Short mmCIF file of C-alpha atoms in Angstrom, two decimals:
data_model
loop_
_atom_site.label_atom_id
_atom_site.label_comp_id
_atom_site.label_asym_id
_atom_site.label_seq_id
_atom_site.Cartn_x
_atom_site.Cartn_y
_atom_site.Cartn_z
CA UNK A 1 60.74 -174.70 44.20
CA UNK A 2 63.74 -173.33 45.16
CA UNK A 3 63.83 -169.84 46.69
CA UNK A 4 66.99 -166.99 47.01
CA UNK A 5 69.22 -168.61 49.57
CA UNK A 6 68.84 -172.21 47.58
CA UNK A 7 66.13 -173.94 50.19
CA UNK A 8 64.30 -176.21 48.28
CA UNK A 9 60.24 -176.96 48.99
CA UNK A 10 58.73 -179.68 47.93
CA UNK A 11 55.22 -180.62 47.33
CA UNK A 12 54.10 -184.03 47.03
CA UNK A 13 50.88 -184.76 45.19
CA UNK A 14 48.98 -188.26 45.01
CA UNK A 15 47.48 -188.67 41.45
CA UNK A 16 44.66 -190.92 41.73
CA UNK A 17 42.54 -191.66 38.86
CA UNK A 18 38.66 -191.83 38.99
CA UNK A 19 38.80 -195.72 38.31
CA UNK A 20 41.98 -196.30 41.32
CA UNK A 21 39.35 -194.31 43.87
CA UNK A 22 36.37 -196.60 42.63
CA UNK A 23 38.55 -199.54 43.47
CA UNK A 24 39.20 -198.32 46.99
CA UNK A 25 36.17 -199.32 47.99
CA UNK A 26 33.80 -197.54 50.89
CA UNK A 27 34.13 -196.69 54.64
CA UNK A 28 32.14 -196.11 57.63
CA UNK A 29 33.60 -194.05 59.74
CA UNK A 30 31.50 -193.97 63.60
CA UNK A 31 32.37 -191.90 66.68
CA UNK A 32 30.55 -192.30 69.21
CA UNK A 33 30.38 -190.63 72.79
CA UNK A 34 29.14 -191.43 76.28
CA UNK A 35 27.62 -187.92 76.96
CA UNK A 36 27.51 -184.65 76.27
CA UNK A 37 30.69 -184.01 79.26
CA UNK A 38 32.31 -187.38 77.83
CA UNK A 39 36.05 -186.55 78.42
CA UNK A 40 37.41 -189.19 75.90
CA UNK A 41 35.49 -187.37 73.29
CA UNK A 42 37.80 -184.92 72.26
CA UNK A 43 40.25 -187.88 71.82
CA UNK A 44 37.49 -190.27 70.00
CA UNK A 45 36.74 -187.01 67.57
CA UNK A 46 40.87 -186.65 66.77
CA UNK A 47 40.92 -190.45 66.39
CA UNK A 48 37.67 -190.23 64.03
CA UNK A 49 38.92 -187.55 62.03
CA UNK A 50 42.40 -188.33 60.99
CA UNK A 51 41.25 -192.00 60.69
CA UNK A 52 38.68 -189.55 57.73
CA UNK A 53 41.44 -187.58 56.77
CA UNK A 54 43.88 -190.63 55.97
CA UNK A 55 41.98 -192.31 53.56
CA UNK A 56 41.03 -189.29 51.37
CA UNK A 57 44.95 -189.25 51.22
CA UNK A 58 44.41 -192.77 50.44
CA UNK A 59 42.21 -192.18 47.59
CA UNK A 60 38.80 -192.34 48.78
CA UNK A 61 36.27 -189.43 47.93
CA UNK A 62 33.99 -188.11 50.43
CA UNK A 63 31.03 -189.53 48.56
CA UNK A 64 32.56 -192.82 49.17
CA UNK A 65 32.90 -192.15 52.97
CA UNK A 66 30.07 -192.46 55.24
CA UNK A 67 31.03 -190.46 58.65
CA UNK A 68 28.78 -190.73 61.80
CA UNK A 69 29.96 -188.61 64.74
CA UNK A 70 28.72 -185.83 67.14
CA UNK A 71 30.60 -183.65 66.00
CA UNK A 72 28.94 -181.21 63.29
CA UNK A 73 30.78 -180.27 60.42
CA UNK A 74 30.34 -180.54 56.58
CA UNK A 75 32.31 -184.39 56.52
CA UNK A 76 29.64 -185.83 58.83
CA UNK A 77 26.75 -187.84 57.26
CA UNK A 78 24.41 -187.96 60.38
CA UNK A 79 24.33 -188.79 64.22
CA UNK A 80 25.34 -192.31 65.44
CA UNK A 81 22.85 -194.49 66.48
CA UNK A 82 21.99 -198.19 65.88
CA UNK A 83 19.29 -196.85 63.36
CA UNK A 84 21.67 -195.18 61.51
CA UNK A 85 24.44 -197.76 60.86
CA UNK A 86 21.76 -200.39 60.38
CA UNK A 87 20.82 -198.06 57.49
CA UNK A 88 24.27 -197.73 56.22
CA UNK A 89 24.82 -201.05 56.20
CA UNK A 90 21.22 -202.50 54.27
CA UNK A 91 20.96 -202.34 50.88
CA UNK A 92 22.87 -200.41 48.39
CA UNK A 93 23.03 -196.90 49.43
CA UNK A 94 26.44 -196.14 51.04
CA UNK A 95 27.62 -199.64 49.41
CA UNK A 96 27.02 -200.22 46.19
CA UNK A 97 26.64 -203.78 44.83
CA UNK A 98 29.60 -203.90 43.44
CA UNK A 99 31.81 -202.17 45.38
CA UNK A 100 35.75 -204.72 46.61
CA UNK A 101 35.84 -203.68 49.96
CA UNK A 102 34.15 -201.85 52.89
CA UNK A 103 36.65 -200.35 55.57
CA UNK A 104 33.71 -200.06 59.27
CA UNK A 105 35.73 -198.19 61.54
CA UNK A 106 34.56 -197.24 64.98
CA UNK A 107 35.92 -195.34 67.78
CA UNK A 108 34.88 -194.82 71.29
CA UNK A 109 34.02 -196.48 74.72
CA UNK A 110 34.20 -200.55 74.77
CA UNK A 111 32.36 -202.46 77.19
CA UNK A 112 32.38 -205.92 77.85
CA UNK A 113 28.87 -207.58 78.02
CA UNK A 114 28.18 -211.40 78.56
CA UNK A 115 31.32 -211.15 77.65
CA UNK A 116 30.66 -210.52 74.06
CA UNK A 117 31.47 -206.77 74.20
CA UNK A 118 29.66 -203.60 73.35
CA UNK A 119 30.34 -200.36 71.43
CA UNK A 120 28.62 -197.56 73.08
CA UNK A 121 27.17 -195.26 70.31
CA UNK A 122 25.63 -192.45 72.20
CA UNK A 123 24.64 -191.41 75.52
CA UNK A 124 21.35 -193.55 75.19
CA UNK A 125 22.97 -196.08 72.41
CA UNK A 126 24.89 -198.96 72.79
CA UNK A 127 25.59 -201.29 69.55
CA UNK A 128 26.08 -205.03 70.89
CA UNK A 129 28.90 -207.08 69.09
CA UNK A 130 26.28 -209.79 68.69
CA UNK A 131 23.86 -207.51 67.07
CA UNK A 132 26.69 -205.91 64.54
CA UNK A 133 28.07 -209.66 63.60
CA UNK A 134 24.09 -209.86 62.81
CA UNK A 135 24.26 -206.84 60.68
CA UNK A 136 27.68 -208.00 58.74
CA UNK A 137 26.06 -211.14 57.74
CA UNK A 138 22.92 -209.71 56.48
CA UNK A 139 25.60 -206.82 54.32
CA UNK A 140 27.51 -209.68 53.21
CA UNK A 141 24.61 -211.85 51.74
CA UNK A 142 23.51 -208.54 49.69
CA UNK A 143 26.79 -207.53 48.73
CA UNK A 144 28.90 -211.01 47.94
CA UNK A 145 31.94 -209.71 46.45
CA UNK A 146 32.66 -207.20 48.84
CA UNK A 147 35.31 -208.14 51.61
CA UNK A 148 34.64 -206.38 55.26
CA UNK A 149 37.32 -205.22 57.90
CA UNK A 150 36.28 -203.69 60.73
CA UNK A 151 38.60 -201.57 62.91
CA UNK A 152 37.66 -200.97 66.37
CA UNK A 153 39.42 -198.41 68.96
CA UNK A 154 37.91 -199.26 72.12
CA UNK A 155 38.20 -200.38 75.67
CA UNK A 156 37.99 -204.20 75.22
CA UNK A 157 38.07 -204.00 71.55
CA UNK A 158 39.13 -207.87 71.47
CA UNK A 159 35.87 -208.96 72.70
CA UNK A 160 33.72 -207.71 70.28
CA UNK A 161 36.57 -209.31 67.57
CA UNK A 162 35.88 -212.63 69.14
CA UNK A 163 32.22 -212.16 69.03
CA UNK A 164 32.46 -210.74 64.86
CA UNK A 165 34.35 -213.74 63.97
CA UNK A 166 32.93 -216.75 66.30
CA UNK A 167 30.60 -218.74 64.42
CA UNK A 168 31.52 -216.76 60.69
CA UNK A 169 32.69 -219.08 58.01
CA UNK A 170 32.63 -217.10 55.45
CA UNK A 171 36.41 -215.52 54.42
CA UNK A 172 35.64 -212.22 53.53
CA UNK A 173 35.94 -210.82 57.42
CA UNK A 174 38.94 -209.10 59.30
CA UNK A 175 38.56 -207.26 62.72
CA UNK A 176 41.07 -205.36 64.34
CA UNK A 177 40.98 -204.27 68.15
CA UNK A 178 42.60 -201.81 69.12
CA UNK A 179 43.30 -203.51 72.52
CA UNK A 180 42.63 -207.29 74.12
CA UNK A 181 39.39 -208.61 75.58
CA UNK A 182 39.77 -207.35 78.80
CA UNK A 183 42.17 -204.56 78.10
CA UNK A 184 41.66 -200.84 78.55
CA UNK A 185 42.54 -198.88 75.43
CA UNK A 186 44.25 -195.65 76.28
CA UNK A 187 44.24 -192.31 74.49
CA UNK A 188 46.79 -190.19 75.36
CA UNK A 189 47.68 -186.30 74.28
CA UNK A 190 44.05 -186.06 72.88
CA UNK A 191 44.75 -189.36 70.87
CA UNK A 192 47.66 -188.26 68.90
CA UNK A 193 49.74 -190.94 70.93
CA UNK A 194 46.97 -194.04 70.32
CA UNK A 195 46.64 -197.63 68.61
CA UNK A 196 44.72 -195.50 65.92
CA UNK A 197 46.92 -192.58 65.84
CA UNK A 198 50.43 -194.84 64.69
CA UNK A 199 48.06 -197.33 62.70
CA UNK A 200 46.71 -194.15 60.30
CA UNK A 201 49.74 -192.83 60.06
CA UNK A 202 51.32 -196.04 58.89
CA UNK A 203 48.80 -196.31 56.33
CA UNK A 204 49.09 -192.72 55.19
CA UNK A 205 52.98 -193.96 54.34
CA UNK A 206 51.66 -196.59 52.68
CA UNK A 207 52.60 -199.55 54.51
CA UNK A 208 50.07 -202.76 54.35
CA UNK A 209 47.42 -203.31 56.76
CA UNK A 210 50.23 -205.63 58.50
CA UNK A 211 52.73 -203.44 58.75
CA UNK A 212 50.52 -200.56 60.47
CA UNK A 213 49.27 -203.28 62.99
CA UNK A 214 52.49 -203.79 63.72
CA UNK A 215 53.59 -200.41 63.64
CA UNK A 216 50.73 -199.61 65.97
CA UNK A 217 51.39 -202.43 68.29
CA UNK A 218 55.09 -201.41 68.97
CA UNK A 219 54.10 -198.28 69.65
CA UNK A 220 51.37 -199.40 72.11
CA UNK A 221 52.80 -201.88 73.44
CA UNK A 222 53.39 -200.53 77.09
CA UNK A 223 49.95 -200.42 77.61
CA UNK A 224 47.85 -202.71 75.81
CA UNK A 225 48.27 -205.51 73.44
CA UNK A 226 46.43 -205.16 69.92
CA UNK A 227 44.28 -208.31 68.49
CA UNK A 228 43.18 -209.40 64.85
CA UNK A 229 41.14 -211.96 63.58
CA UNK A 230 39.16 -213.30 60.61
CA UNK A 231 40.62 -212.99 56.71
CA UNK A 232 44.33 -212.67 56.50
CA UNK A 233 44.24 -211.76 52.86
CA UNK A 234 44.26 -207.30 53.60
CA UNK A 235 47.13 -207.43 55.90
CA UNK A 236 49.54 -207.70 52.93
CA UNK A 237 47.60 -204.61 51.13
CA UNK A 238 47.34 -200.81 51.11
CA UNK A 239 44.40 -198.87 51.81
CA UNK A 240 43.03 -197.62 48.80
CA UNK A 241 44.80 -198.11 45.44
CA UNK A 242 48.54 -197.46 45.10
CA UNK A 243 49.70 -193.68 43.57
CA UNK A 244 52.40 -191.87 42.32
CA UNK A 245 53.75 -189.28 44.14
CA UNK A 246 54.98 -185.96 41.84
CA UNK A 247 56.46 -183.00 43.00
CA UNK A 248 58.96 -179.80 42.42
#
């Protein structure tokens, strides 16, 4: 559009057909919080959300995104708790049988533990990495053609990706931490300068999983060094199916 004075506005649209967003796959999207007076929360909840809000530009639905957080809105599924992921991850009901790929994304406090790591859920939850590898082989004997890729942007996020991966054999697995094994992951301006906040954005562009690593890493750098590990095969792919952009 083009107003009086000749400035021209553009609006870019992605076109996505019903069959591309089937193909996308699913998502779990968990943020979790240490309390009530948690100060990282507001920057977990940004973090959360635009992780949400990136792959719906990517071409997933909301039906096919399956959002735990504290926060209470109309996006969010339920509470997190160990219950409640265990649920989303058995059987069929968030992930279908046959759906490619599931995208388990989780964002809060890291600790390490027996130096396996930990993912605290709630104030009174804390999801062990040993317990979650657990869980991922149990989804990926029910579901055998879907491929899993965890994300993780946490304090000592690169424990709990040696724990996923340390005895798996099976192919289908990628972790990324947002930060090393005994790394702090930091959250600055609320999150908007993060590991997550660069890697999301990357994808939004639609750069490859390897390219937003890297893209996040750069930008991270100073402060922590990001880790991945397991299935190389998704680093050289977009999230979600490819569109066309239209406009004017």
């Amino acid at each position: 559009a083009t107003d009086e004075a000749g400035v021209v506005g553009r609006c870019w649209i992605n076109v996505i057909d019903a069959v591309q967003s089937a193909g996308a796959g699913k998502a779990i999207i968990v943020a979790g919080r240490r309390s009530i007076h948690d100060p990282v929360w507001p920057s977990s909840s940004f973090m959360a959300n635009k992780a949400y809000d990136i792959l719906r530009y990517r071409g997933f639905t909301d039906d096919s995104i399956y959002y735990l957080s504290h926060d209470v809105t109309s996006r969010v599924d339920g509470v997190p708790s160990p219950l409640a992921l265990h649920d989303a991850l058995s059987g069929t009901a968030v992930v279908s049988s046959t759906d490619p790929a599931l995208w388990l994304i989780l964002v809060d406090h890291g600790r390490r533990s027996d130096g396996s790591g930990e993912f605290l859920l709630s104030e009174n939850d804390a999801l062990q990495a040993t317990q979650l590898a657990a869980w991922l082989d149990e989804f990926e004997i029910s579901h055998p053609n879907c491929s899993v890729n965890v994300f993780l942007e946490c304090c000592y996020a690169g424990a709990l990706t040696e724990t996923l991966l340390a005895d798996y054999t099976g192919g289908r697995r990628l972790a990324i931490g947002s930060a090393g094994a005994s790394e702090q992951a930091y959250f600055i301006s609320t999150g908007m300068v993060s590991f997550s906040s660069t890697f999301w954005t990357s994808v939004g562009m639609g750069q490859d999983i390897g390219e937003a690593f890297g893209a996040a890493g750069s930008a991270m750098a100073r402060f922590q060094t990001p880790v991945y590990a397991g299935n190389p095969a998704p680093l050289i792919q977009p999230i979600g199916p490819d569109f066309i952009a239209g406009g004017d």
